[in-house]
Amino acid sequence: MLKGVTQISDVEWEVPIGYVPGMKVSGRFFLSNGLEATLEEGAIRQLANVATMPGIINHSLAMPDIHWGYGFPIGGVAAFPRENGVISPGGVGFDINCGVRLITTPLKVKDLTSKKALIEELFHAVPTGVGAKSARPVSSSDLTGILTDGAGWAVEQGFGTEHDLVRCEEQGRMKEANPDAVSQKARQRGIPQPGTLGAGNHFLEVQVVGEIADHKAAGLFGVEQGQVCVMIHCGSRGLGHQVCTDHLKTLEAATKKYGINLPDRQLACAPLDSPEGTAYFGAMAAAANYAWANRQMITHQVRQVFSRAFRISPEEMPLVYDVAHNIAKFETHQVNGVATEVCVHRKGATRAFGPGSPDLPPELTSIGQPVIIPGSMGTSSYLLHGTSTAMERTFGSTCHGAGRVMSRSEAKRTFTGQQVKARLGESGILVRAPNDAAIAEEAPGVYKPSGEVIRVVIEAGLSAGVARLDPLGVIKG
Ligand SMILES: Nc1nc2c(ncn2[C@@H]2O[C@H](COP(=O)(O)O)[C@@H](O)[C@H]2O)c(=O)[nH]1
Ligand SMILES: [Mn+2]
Ligand SMILES: [Mn+2]
């Protein structure tokens, strides 16, 4: 293990105050000996850097999918008090409200008589790739509706049901959104892209429920062994990226203006109650709403394909849940035994609220929220649920994926798209992407082993297993 960090348990380590100068609290990260080789010193330094930020509460935290990111490590979680706390775009990421949703179907694998045709139809129904343009570009006033109402806008337009909204974190809408804090340039980037998957790590995957770990929770979530499901991973596209870029500039200036000392300028931040902090929060919330509308529109496109192919109605394809994994939100957590409103930054981390949370729909409060963790196009993804331990230890947070271990350039030197496709084909997994490079960059080998990452969060008590989801066919952006 890295010099200077101390082991607390089989799955938890501490980065003590002093690891980097100016730390206000210690860092804590969750990992296992089996994942030690994947740990980057740079990411632990970033975890320690976050601990120097004004007002940080308890610990700077990182999940087992930790890897190097912009400012904060990916897999990072940090909470700040509403008074005297700060907000930082580096703690959210460029793809604001990148997230994952899981949709079930009434189908079994045997019903997929032409999997290739299904994947091809999905590929054509959901615009995919770097500059993907929407089949339904929106007007400027529609865009304002999207930024204000998120998934609610999409449902109002006929792209889903009220039940979909209930099954989204925040009901698919951050009420604090301020479209006026979103630049014209960001709006221009957003107009042609609602309902598009984007590029890179974003995906749409047809999966089968391989194994149930908790039958009661699976029943409650509407999931059963052998069932075909669809997982969607994407975010706020060019609009979110532009919001982050625009506000980083103002927050870099604000960092100086408010005399905040930081070890890394990528941690640029401003007091939560400052004009700069408020503007970023309002714009970030608007971009988060764009992402929810985007995933909702893609859901509609997916349901239409399944309806045509299998004569099933959209109601037979309910949303299990939709989670955000790049976001900052005000939430109430126990701090020193007192219920306190804090701004939780999750940067490549997933909310994992436990049983009894008032933020969950009544039918889920007995068990906790569904937590959806993707693996890779060749390894399993997982459905888990939130726990009270996560509430106590990590501000109700868990990991967001397996976590990348190899850069895109190294991946292209190591794998070819054809090779990866052939190997996945041998396991019966179909891959469709705009080009071969996209497949090489996303080979399963660029990610940590998802099963071990999940084992760590379960052993640490941050989530509890519900079901394993195995890939059948994937569309990569
Ligand atoms: N099931 C799949 N999971 C995938 C695929 N590509 C990536 N991933 C996982 O998603 C997370 C998301 O990470 P992000 O930081 O890029 O948002 C990543 O860590 C992988 O574990 C895929 O094609 N299918
Ligand atoms: Mn993303
Ligand atoms: Mn993501």
Short mmCIF file of C-alpha atoms and ligand atoms in Angstrom, two decimals:
data_model
loop_
_atom_site.label_atom_id
_atom_site.label_comp_id
_atom_site.label_asym_id
_atom_site.label_seq_id
_atom_site.Cartn_x
_atom_site.Cartn_y
_atom_site.Cartn_z
CA MET A 1 0.00 0.00 0.00
CA LEU A 2 1.08 3.63 -0.50
CA LYS A 3 3.43 5.08 2.07
CA GLY A 4 1.70 7.27 4.64
CA VAL A 5 -1.77 5.70 4.46
CA THR A 6 -3.01 3.43 7.25
CA GLN A 7 -5.31 0.44 7.06
CA ILE A 8 -8.50 0.61 9.12
CA SER A 9 -10.15 -2.64 8.04
CA ASP A 10 -9.96 -5.20 5.22
CA VAL A 11 -11.69 -2.68 2.97
CA GLU A 12 -10.92 0.79 4.36
CA TRP A 13 -7.82 3.00 4.59
CA GLU A 14 -7.10 6.42 6.10
CA VAL A 15 -5.09 9.25 4.58
CA PRO A 16 -4.04 11.17 7.68
CA ILE A 17 -4.05 14.93 8.14
CA GLY A 18 -0.63 16.10 6.95
CA TYR A 19 -0.44 13.79 3.91
CA VAL A 20 -0.55 17.10 2.01
CA PRO A 21 -0.21 20.48 3.77
CA GLY A 22 -3.41 22.24 4.83
CA MET A 23 -5.70 19.20 5.27
CA LYS A 24 -8.62 20.08 7.56
CA VAL A 25 -9.86 16.51 7.91
CA SER A 26 -8.42 13.11 7.08
CA GLY A 27 -9.20 11.18 3.91
CA ARG A 28 -10.85 7.77 3.85
CA PHE A 29 -10.97 5.39 0.93
CA PHE A 30 -12.50 1.97 0.40
CA LEU A 31 -10.46 -0.66 -1.45
CA SER A 32 -9.23 -4.26 -1.10
CA ASN A 33 -5.81 -5.86 -1.31
CA GLY A 34 -6.99 -7.34 -4.59
CA LEU A 35 -7.52 -3.86 -6.03
CA GLU A 36 -4.32 -2.35 -4.61
CA ALA A 37 -2.47 -2.60 -7.93
CA THR A 38 -5.10 -0.31 -9.49
CA LEU A 39 -4.53 2.51 -6.99
CA GLU A 40 -2.85 5.64 -8.35
CA GLU A 41 -0.81 7.79 -5.97
CA GLY A 42 -2.10 10.82 -7.91
CA ALA A 43 -5.70 9.93 -7.05
CA ILE A 44 -4.88 9.60 -3.32
CA ARG A 45 -3.10 12.97 -3.48
CA GLN A 46 -6.29 14.40 -5.01
CA LEU A 47 -8.34 12.85 -2.19
CA ALA A 48 -5.99 14.55 0.29
CA ASN A 49 -6.18 17.85 -1.62
CA VAL A 50 -9.98 17.84 -1.31
CA ALA A 51 -9.52 17.59 2.47
CA THR A 52 -7.96 21.11 2.41
CA MET A 53 -11.18 22.72 1.14
CA PRO A 54 -13.04 25.19 3.39
CA GLY A 55 -15.69 23.67 5.63
CA ILE A 56 -15.27 20.03 4.54
CA ILE A 57 -17.18 17.78 6.95
CA ASN A 58 -15.95 14.48 8.51
CA HIS A 59 -13.63 13.14 5.79
CA SER A 60 -12.72 13.48 2.15
CA LEU A 61 -14.03 10.13 0.87
CA ALA A 62 -13.34 7.85 -2.08
CA MET A 63 -14.99 4.67 -3.26
CA PRO A 64 -13.15 1.57 -4.63
CA ASP A 65 -13.59 2.75 -8.25
CA ILE A 66 -11.25 5.66 -7.36
CA HIS A 67 -9.02 6.92 -10.14
CA TRP A 68 -7.45 10.21 -11.19
CA GLY A 69 -9.87 12.95 -12.27
CA TYR A 70 -10.07 16.71 -12.79
CA GLY A 71 -9.45 18.22 -9.32
CA PHE A 72 -11.37 15.65 -7.27
CA PRO A 73 -10.63 11.96 -7.87
CA ILE A 74 -13.32 10.04 -9.69
CA GLY A 75 -15.06 8.00 -7.01
CA GLY A 76 -14.82 11.01 -4.68
CA VAL A 77 -17.42 12.23 -2.19
CA ALA A 78 -17.22 15.41 -0.08
CA ALA A 79 -19.83 17.34 1.91
CA PHE A 80 -19.79 21.01 2.89
CA PRO A 81 -22.11 22.94 5.21
CA ARG A 82 -24.57 25.41 3.66
CA GLU A 83 -22.99 28.11 5.83
CA ASN A 84 -19.21 28.48 5.42
CA GLY A 85 -19.03 25.69 2.87
CA VAL A 86 -17.98 25.81 -0.78
CA ILE A 87 -19.06 24.38 -4.11
CA SER A 88 -16.60 23.21 -6.76
CA PRO A 89 -17.14 22.10 -10.38
CA GLY A 90 -14.15 19.76 -9.91
CA GLY A 91 -16.32 17.87 -7.39
CA VAL A 92 -19.04 17.31 -9.99
CA GLY A 93 -17.15 16.77 -13.24
CA PHE A 94 -17.59 17.99 -16.79
CA ASP A 95 -20.43 15.59 -17.62
CA ILE A 96 -22.89 17.06 -15.12
CA ASN A 97 -25.41 14.43 -13.95
CA CYS A 98 -23.85 11.67 -15.93
CA GLY A 99 -25.91 8.79 -14.60
CA VAL A 100 -27.40 5.37 -15.14
CA ARG A 101 -30.92 3.98 -15.39
CA LEU A 102 -32.25 0.46 -15.54
CA ILE A 103 -35.42 -0.56 -17.38
CA THR A 104 -36.96 -4.03 -17.13
CA THR A 105 -38.80 -5.94 -19.85
CA PRO A 106 -41.18 -8.92 -19.70
CA LEU A 107 -38.82 -10.82 -22.03
CA LYS A 108 -36.48 -13.76 -21.46
CA VAL A 109 -33.31 -14.43 -23.45
CA LYS A 110 -35.13 -17.06 -25.55
CA ASP A 111 -37.46 -14.29 -26.78
CA LEU A 112 -34.54 -12.44 -28.39
CA THR A 113 -34.71 -14.49 -31.56
CA SER A 114 -32.67 -11.94 -33.51
CA LYS A 115 -30.42 -10.17 -31.03
CA LYS A 116 -28.35 -8.70 -33.88
CA ALA A 117 -31.41 -7.07 -35.44
CA LEU A 118 -32.48 -5.69 -32.04
CA ILE A 119 -29.06 -4.14 -31.36
CA GLU A 120 -29.03 -2.70 -34.89
CA GLU A 121 -32.49 -1.16 -34.41
CA LEU A 122 -31.48 0.35 -31.07
CA PHE A 123 -28.29 1.71 -32.64
CA HIS A 124 -30.34 3.51 -35.29
CA ALA A 125 -33.04 4.71 -32.89
CA VAL A 126 -30.66 6.35 -30.41
CA PRO A 127 -28.24 8.84 -32.02
CA THR A 128 -24.74 7.84 -30.94
CA GLY A 129 -21.20 9.19 -31.27
CA VAL A 130 -19.28 12.44 -30.74
CA GLY A 131 -21.46 14.92 -32.63
CA ALA A 132 -24.69 12.88 -32.46
CA LYS A 133 -27.72 15.02 -33.29
CA SER A 134 -31.20 14.52 -31.91
CA ALA A 135 -34.03 13.07 -33.96
CA ARG A 136 -36.05 15.72 -32.14
CA PRO A 137 -34.06 18.96 -31.93
CA VAL A 138 -35.78 21.40 -29.59
CA SER A 139 -36.72 25.07 -29.75
CA SER A 140 -35.18 27.63 -27.42
CA SER A 141 -38.31 27.68 -25.25
CA ASP A 142 -38.33 23.86 -25.14
CA LEU A 143 -34.73 24.02 -23.97
CA THR A 144 -35.71 26.37 -21.15
CA GLY A 145 -38.43 23.85 -20.23
CA ILE A 146 -35.83 21.05 -20.19
CA LEU A 147 -33.43 23.07 -18.04
CA THR A 148 -36.23 23.91 -15.62
CA ASP A 149 -38.21 20.67 -15.44
CA GLY A 150 -35.78 17.91 -16.45
CA ALA A 151 -37.39 14.50 -16.94
CA GLY A 152 -40.76 16.13 -16.14
CA TRP A 153 -40.51 18.12 -19.40
CA ALA A 154 -39.90 14.93 -21.35
CA VAL A 155 -42.85 13.13 -19.72
CA GLU A 156 -45.09 16.10 -20.45
CA GLN A 157 -44.08 15.79 -24.13
CA GLY A 158 -45.17 12.14 -24.13
CA PHE A 159 -41.73 10.57 -23.64
CA GLY A 160 -42.63 8.51 -20.57
CA THR A 161 -44.92 8.12 -17.60
CA GLU A 162 -45.43 9.67 -14.16
CA HIS A 163 -44.08 6.38 -12.75
CA ASP A 164 -40.77 7.10 -14.51
CA LEU A 165 -40.48 10.38 -12.57
CA VAL A 166 -41.14 8.70 -9.23
CA ARG A 167 -38.31 6.28 -10.01
CA CYS A 168 -35.68 8.98 -10.63
CA GLU A 169 -33.37 10.40 -7.98
CA GLU A 170 -34.85 13.86 -7.19
CA GLN A 171 -37.85 12.82 -9.33
CA GLY A 172 -35.70 13.75 -12.32
CA ARG A 173 -35.55 17.46 -11.53
CA MET A 174 -33.47 19.78 -9.38
CA LYS A 175 -35.78 22.59 -8.37
CA GLU A 176 -32.86 25.00 -7.85
CA ALA A 177 -32.11 25.08 -11.60
CA ASN A 178 -31.46 28.55 -13.00
CA PRO A 179 -31.56 28.58 -16.81
CA ASP A 180 -30.37 32.21 -16.76
CA ALA A 181 -27.01 31.04 -15.42
CA VAL A 182 -26.52 28.84 -18.53
CA SER A 183 -24.58 30.68 -21.27
CA GLN A 184 -25.81 31.12 -24.84
CA LYS A 185 -22.90 28.96 -25.97
CA ALA A 186 -24.04 26.13 -23.67
CA ARG A 187 -27.62 26.53 -24.92
CA GLN A 188 -26.45 26.34 -28.55
CA ARG A 189 -24.64 23.10 -27.75
CA GLY A 190 -27.74 21.75 -25.98
CA ILE A 191 -30.38 22.49 -28.65
CA PRO A 192 -29.47 19.68 -31.10
CA GLN A 193 -28.68 16.97 -28.55
CA PRO A 194 -31.67 15.92 -26.39
CA GLY A 195 -32.18 12.18 -26.71
CA THR A 196 -28.61 11.38 -27.78
CA LEU A 197 -26.19 8.97 -26.15
CA GLY A 198 -22.93 10.77 -26.85
CA ALA A 199 -19.53 9.14 -27.13
CA GLY A 200 -16.87 7.21 -25.22
CA ASN A 201 -17.92 5.46 -22.06
CA HIS A 202 -21.64 6.14 -22.61
CA PHE A 203 -23.64 3.10 -23.52
CA LEU A 204 -26.97 1.43 -23.96
CA GLU A 205 -26.81 -2.21 -22.98
CA VAL A 206 -29.22 -5.11 -23.24
CA GLN A 207 -28.64 -7.34 -20.22
CA VAL A 208 -30.03 -10.43 -18.56
CA VAL A 209 -30.56 -10.81 -14.83
CA GLY A 210 -27.98 -13.50 -14.07
CA GLU A 211 -28.38 -14.08 -10.37
CA ILE A 212 -30.55 -12.72 -7.56
CA ALA A 213 -28.81 -12.02 -4.25
CA ASP A 214 -31.83 -10.67 -2.37
CA HIS A 215 -35.21 -12.01 -3.51
CA LYS A 216 -37.26 -9.63 -1.36
CA ALA A 217 -35.50 -6.53 -2.68
CA ALA A 218 -35.50 -7.86 -6.25
CA GLY A 219 -39.25 -8.47 -6.00
CA LEU A 220 -39.79 -4.95 -4.75
CA PHE A 221 -37.66 -3.54 -7.57
CA GLY A 222 -39.53 -5.67 -10.15
CA VAL A 223 -36.52 -7.75 -11.16
CA GLU A 224 -36.37 -11.55 -11.62
CA GLN A 225 -33.78 -14.07 -12.75
CA GLY A 226 -33.57 -14.59 -16.51
CA GLN A 227 -35.31 -11.30 -17.30
CA VAL A 228 -34.02 -9.08 -20.11
CA CYS A 229 -33.24 -5.51 -19.02
CA VAL A 230 -31.86 -2.36 -20.60
CA MET A 231 -29.26 -0.13 -18.95
CA ILE A 232 -28.61 3.42 -20.17
CA HIS A 233 -25.52 5.45 -19.21
CA CYS A 234 -25.18 9.07 -20.39
CA GLY A 235 -25.30 12.63 -19.15
CA SER A 236 -25.77 16.26 -20.13
CA ARG A 237 -23.80 16.15 -23.40
CA GLY A 238 -22.20 19.35 -24.74
CA LEU A 239 -24.43 21.61 -22.64
CA GLY A 240 -23.15 20.23 -19.33
CA HIS A 241 -19.55 20.36 -20.52
CA GLN A 242 -19.95 24.00 -21.51
CA VAL A 243 -21.60 24.89 -18.17
CA CYS A 244 -18.62 23.39 -16.36
CA THR A 245 -16.09 25.17 -18.62
CA ASP A 246 -17.86 28.55 -18.28
CA HIS A 247 -18.21 28.45 -14.52
CA LEU A 248 -14.70 27.12 -13.89
CA LYS A 249 -13.45 30.48 -15.20
CA THR A 250 -15.60 32.50 -12.80
CA LEU A 251 -14.85 30.17 -9.90
CA GLU A 252 -11.09 30.37 -10.51
CA ALA A 253 -11.41 34.14 -10.11
CA ALA A 254 -13.70 33.68 -7.11
CA THR A 255 -11.18 31.41 -5.38
CA LYS A 256 -8.75 34.34 -5.36
CA LYS A 257 -11.43 36.92 -4.54
CA TYR A 258 -12.50 35.05 -1.39
CA GLY A 259 -8.91 34.29 -0.35
CA ILE A 260 -9.30 30.51 -0.57
CA ASN A 261 -5.95 28.68 -0.57
CA LEU A 262 -5.95 25.49 -2.60
CA PRO A 263 -3.15 23.06 -3.48
CA ASP A 264 -4.57 22.58 -6.99
CA ARG A 265 -6.31 25.18 -9.18
CA GLN A 266 -8.55 22.41 -10.54
CA LEU A 267 -10.32 22.55 -7.15
CA ALA A 268 -11.54 26.10 -7.96
CA CYS A 269 -14.51 26.81 -5.69
CA ALA A 270 -16.56 29.57 -4.12
CA PRO A 271 -18.62 29.94 -0.96
CA LEU A 272 -22.03 28.34 -1.40
CA ASP A 273 -23.73 31.63 -0.55
CA SER A 274 -21.57 33.80 -2.87
CA PRO A 275 -22.94 35.12 -6.19
CA GLU A 276 -20.39 32.97 -8.08
CA GLY A 277 -21.20 29.82 -6.08
CA THR A 278 -24.94 30.41 -6.43
CA ALA A 279 -24.64 30.96 -10.20
CA TYR A 280 -22.66 27.74 -10.66
CA PHE A 281 -25.11 25.76 -8.51
CA GLY A 282 -28.10 27.07 -10.51
CA ALA A 283 -26.41 26.32 -13.85
CA MET A 284 -25.23 22.89 -12.69
CA ALA A 285 -28.78 22.04 -11.56
CA ALA A 286 -30.12 23.14 -14.97
CA ALA A 287 -27.55 20.93 -16.72
CA ALA A 288 -28.53 18.07 -14.38
CA ASN A 289 -32.13 18.56 -15.53
CA TYR A 290 -30.97 18.39 -19.15
CA ALA A 291 -29.33 15.03 -18.40
CA TRP A 292 -32.54 13.66 -16.85
CA ALA A 293 -34.56 14.77 -19.87
CA ASN A 294 -31.92 13.20 -22.12
CA ARG A 295 -32.08 9.80 -20.40
CA GLN A 296 -35.89 10.00 -20.40
CA MET A 297 -36.02 10.66 -24.17
CA ILE A 298 -33.61 7.78 -24.81
CA THR A 299 -35.85 5.56 -22.66
CA HIS A 300 -38.77 6.47 -24.93
CA GLN A 301 -36.75 5.58 -28.04
CA VAL A 302 -35.76 2.25 -26.50
CA ARG A 303 -39.36 1.43 -25.54
CA GLN A 304 -40.51 2.19 -29.08
CA VAL A 305 -37.96 -0.25 -30.51
CA PHE A 306 -39.02 -3.02 -28.09
CA SER A 307 -42.71 -2.27 -28.72
CA ARG A 308 -42.24 -2.70 -32.47
CA ALA A 309 -39.99 -5.76 -32.17
CA PHE A 310 -41.88 -7.70 -29.48
CA ARG A 311 -45.37 -6.16 -29.44
CA ILE A 312 -45.07 -5.13 -25.82
CA SER A 313 -46.40 -1.88 -24.45
CA PRO A 314 -44.17 0.80 -22.90
CA GLU A 315 -45.93 0.12 -19.55
CA GLU A 316 -44.40 -3.37 -19.64
CA MET A 317 -40.97 -1.76 -19.54
CA PRO A 318 -40.94 0.13 -16.22
CA LEU A 319 -37.99 2.07 -14.91
CA VAL A 320 -36.38 0.40 -11.89
CA TYR A 321 -34.52 3.59 -11.01
CA ASP A 322 -32.32 6.40 -12.36
CA VAL A 323 -29.21 7.47 -10.45
CA ALA A 324 -26.96 10.49 -10.92
CA HIS A 325 -23.22 9.92 -10.39
CA ASN A 326 -21.75 13.40 -11.15
CA ILE A 327 -23.65 15.94 -9.10
CA ALA A 328 -23.72 18.28 -6.08
CA LYS A 329 -26.93 18.51 -4.04
CA PHE A 330 -28.22 19.77 -0.74
CA GLU A 331 -29.22 16.86 1.46
CA THR A 332 -29.90 16.39 5.14
CA HIS A 333 -27.38 14.20 6.97
CA GLN A 334 -26.48 13.60 10.59
CA VAL A 335 -23.39 15.64 11.46
CA ASN A 336 -22.16 15.09 15.04
CA GLY A 337 -25.60 13.73 15.87
CA VAL A 338 -27.48 16.73 14.47
CA ALA A 339 -29.57 16.68 11.27
CA THR A 340 -27.77 19.20 9.07
CA GLU A 341 -28.24 20.45 5.53
CA VAL A 342 -25.03 19.85 3.60
CA CYS A 343 -23.96 20.13 -0.03
CA VAL A 344 -22.82 16.64 -1.04
CA HIS A 345 -20.50 16.47 -4.05
CA ARG A 346 -20.53 13.06 -5.76
CA LYS A 347 -17.97 12.86 -8.54
CA GLY A 348 -18.18 9.35 -9.94
CA ALA A 349 -20.13 8.20 -6.90
CA THR A 350 -23.74 7.10 -6.51
CA ARG A 351 -26.32 8.10 -3.94
CA ALA A 352 -27.16 5.04 -1.82
CA PHE A 353 -29.89 6.21 0.57
CA GLY A 354 -30.89 3.55 3.05
CA PRO A 355 -34.22 2.32 4.42
CA GLY A 356 -36.51 4.96 5.87
CA SER A 357 -35.21 7.81 3.75
CA PRO A 358 -37.96 10.40 3.17
CA ASP A 359 -36.50 11.07 -0.29
CA LEU A 360 -37.59 7.67 -1.62
CA PRO A 361 -40.99 6.69 -3.05
CA PRO A 362 -43.10 4.99 -0.34
CA GLU A 363 -42.86 1.55 -1.98
CA LEU A 364 -39.04 1.60 -1.62
CA THR A 365 -38.59 3.04 1.87
CA SER A 366 -38.58 -0.38 3.58
CA ILE A 367 -35.48 -1.46 1.65
CA GLY A 368 -33.57 1.64 0.52
CA GLN A 369 -33.00 3.07 -2.92
CA PRO A 370 -32.02 0.98 -5.93
CA VAL A 371 -28.33 1.54 -6.72
CA ILE A 372 -27.24 0.79 -10.29
CA ILE A 373 -23.55 0.08 -10.89
CA PRO A 374 -22.29 -0.68 -14.39
CA GLY A 375 -19.29 -2.99 -14.93
CA SER A 376 -18.04 -3.00 -18.53
CA MET A 377 -19.24 -4.33 -21.86
CA GLY A 378 -17.70 -7.70 -21.02
CA THR A 379 -18.24 -7.97 -17.27
CA SER A 380 -21.31 -7.93 -15.06
CA SER A 381 -23.14 -4.86 -13.82
CA TYR A 382 -24.96 -4.87 -10.48
CA LEU A 383 -28.21 -3.80 -8.89
CA LEU A 384 -27.78 -3.06 -5.19
CA HIS A 385 -29.67 -1.11 -2.55
CA GLY A 386 -28.68 1.71 -0.21
CA THR A 387 -27.98 1.11 3.48
CA SER A 388 -28.01 2.87 6.83
CA THR A 389 -24.24 2.32 7.02
CA ALA A 390 -23.83 4.44 3.88
CA MET A 391 -25.95 7.13 5.58
CA GLU A 392 -23.65 7.03 8.63
CA ARG A 393 -20.30 6.67 6.88
CA THR A 394 -20.39 8.22 3.38
CA PHE A 395 -23.25 10.74 3.29
CA GLY A 396 -25.38 8.01 1.69
CA SER A 397 -22.93 7.23 -1.13
CA THR A 398 -21.33 4.25 -2.84
CA CYS A 399 -19.26 3.56 -5.97
CA HIS A 400 -20.47 4.41 -9.51
CA GLY A 401 -18.81 1.76 -11.65
CA ALA A 402 -15.77 -0.44 -11.85
CA GLY A 403 -13.50 2.55 -12.51
CA ARG A 404 -11.02 3.03 -15.32
CA VAL A 405 -7.46 1.78 -15.00
CA MET A 406 -6.10 2.38 -18.53
CA SER A 407 -6.07 5.62 -20.54
CA ARG A 408 -7.80 5.79 -23.91
CA SER A 409 -4.50 6.18 -25.75
CA GLU A 410 -2.97 3.17 -23.98
CA ALA A 411 -6.14 1.19 -24.70
CA LYS A 412 -5.79 1.93 -28.42
CA ARG A 413 -2.16 0.78 -28.30
CA THR A 414 -3.13 -2.39 -26.40
CA PHE A 415 -6.35 -3.52 -28.12
CA THR A 416 -7.96 -3.34 -31.54
CA GLY A 417 -11.69 -2.92 -31.93
CA GLN A 418 -11.90 -6.06 -34.07
CA GLN A 419 -10.09 -8.13 -31.42
CA VAL A 420 -12.34 -6.88 -28.62
CA LYS A 421 -15.46 -7.45 -30.70
CA ALA A 422 -14.37 -10.99 -31.56
CA ARG A 423 -13.56 -11.85 -27.95
CA LEU A 424 -16.89 -10.52 -26.72
CA GLY A 425 -18.61 -12.38 -29.55
CA GLU A 426 -17.16 -15.63 -28.21
CA SER A 427 -19.05 -14.93 -24.96
CA GLY A 428 -22.22 -14.17 -26.93
CA ILE A 429 -21.99 -10.39 -26.40
CA LEU A 430 -22.70 -8.21 -29.44
CA VAL A 431 -21.09 -4.77 -29.73
CA ARG A 432 -22.17 -1.94 -32.02
CA ALA A 433 -20.34 1.39 -32.13
CA PRO A 434 -19.79 4.20 -34.63
CA ASN A 435 -16.19 3.03 -35.17
CA ASP A 436 -13.66 0.41 -34.08
CA ALA A 437 -11.52 2.87 -32.07
CA ALA A 438 -14.51 3.48 -29.77
CA ILE A 439 -14.60 -0.26 -29.03
CA ALA A 440 -10.84 -0.55 -28.37
CA GLU A 441 -10.94 2.40 -25.94
CA GLU A 442 -13.71 0.69 -23.98
CA ALA A 443 -12.37 -2.87 -23.88
CA PRO A 444 -13.33 -4.62 -20.62
CA GLY A 445 -9.61 -4.66 -19.71
CA VAL A 446 -9.53 -0.85 -19.30
CA TYR A 447 -11.71 -1.18 -16.19
CA LYS A 448 -11.15 -2.67 -12.74
CA PRO A 449 -12.90 -6.04 -12.18
CA SER A 450 -16.48 -5.02 -11.35
CA GLY A 451 -17.13 -8.03 -9.09
CA GLU A 452 -14.28 -7.07 -6.73
CA VAL A 453 -15.34 -3.39 -6.60
CA ILE A 454 -18.86 -4.48 -5.70
CA ARG A 455 -17.54 -6.94 -3.11
CA VAL A 456 -15.73 -4.03 -1.39
CA VAL A 457 -18.79 -1.75 -1.16
CA ILE A 458 -20.88 -4.65 0.12
CA GLU A 459 -18.27 -5.68 2.71
CA ALA A 460 -17.92 -2.05 3.79
CA GLY A 461 -21.71 -1.97 4.21
CA LEU A 462 -22.15 0.91 1.75
CA SER A 463 -24.62 -1.07 -0.36
CA ALA A 464 -26.25 -4.50 -0.32
CA GLY A 465 -26.47 -6.81 -3.32
CA VAL A 466 -29.77 -7.37 -5.10
CA ALA A 467 -28.99 -8.80 -8.56
CA ARG A 468 -26.23 -9.38 -11.06
CA LEU A 469 -26.82 -8.20 -14.62
CA ASP A 470 -24.90 -9.83 -17.46
CA PRO A 471 -24.31 -8.15 -20.83
CA LEU A 472 -25.99 -9.53 -23.98
CA GLY A 473 -25.40 -6.69 -26.41
CA VAL A 474 -24.06 -3.16 -26.09
CA ILE A 475 -24.16 0.07 -28.06
CA LYS A 476 -21.19 2.30 -27.33
CA GLY A 477 -21.09 5.99 -28.05
N1 LIG B 1 -22.19 -2.39 -18.36
C1 LIG B 1 -21.28 -1.55 -18.89
N2 LIG B 1 -20.56 -0.77 -18.06
C2 LIG B 1 -19.68 0.07 -18.61
C3 LIG B 1 -19.47 0.15 -19.98
N3 LIG B 1 -18.53 1.09 -20.23
C4 LIG B 1 -18.18 1.59 -19.03
N4 LIG B 1 -18.86 0.98 -18.04
C5 LIG B 1 -18.83 1.24 -16.60
O1 LIG B 1 -19.46 2.48 -16.37
C6 LIG B 1 -18.73 3.21 -15.40
C7 LIG B 1 -19.06 4.64 -15.66
O2 LIG B 1 -18.00 5.43 -15.47
P1 LIG B 1 -17.86 6.96 -15.93
O3 LIG B 1 -16.85 7.49 -14.97
O4 LIG B 1 -17.36 6.91 -17.30
O5 LIG B 1 -19.17 7.57 -15.79
C8 LIG B 1 -17.29 2.78 -15.63
O6 LIG B 1 -16.50 2.93 -14.47
C9 LIG B 1 -17.44 1.34 -16.00
O7 LIG B 1 -17.40 0.52 -14.86
C10 LIG B 1 -20.24 -0.69 -20.83
O8 LIG B 1 -20.14 -0.67 -22.08
N5 LIG B 1 -21.14 -1.51 -20.24
MN MN B 2 -20.59 10.78 -18.74
MN MN B 3 -20.86 8.36 -16.11
#
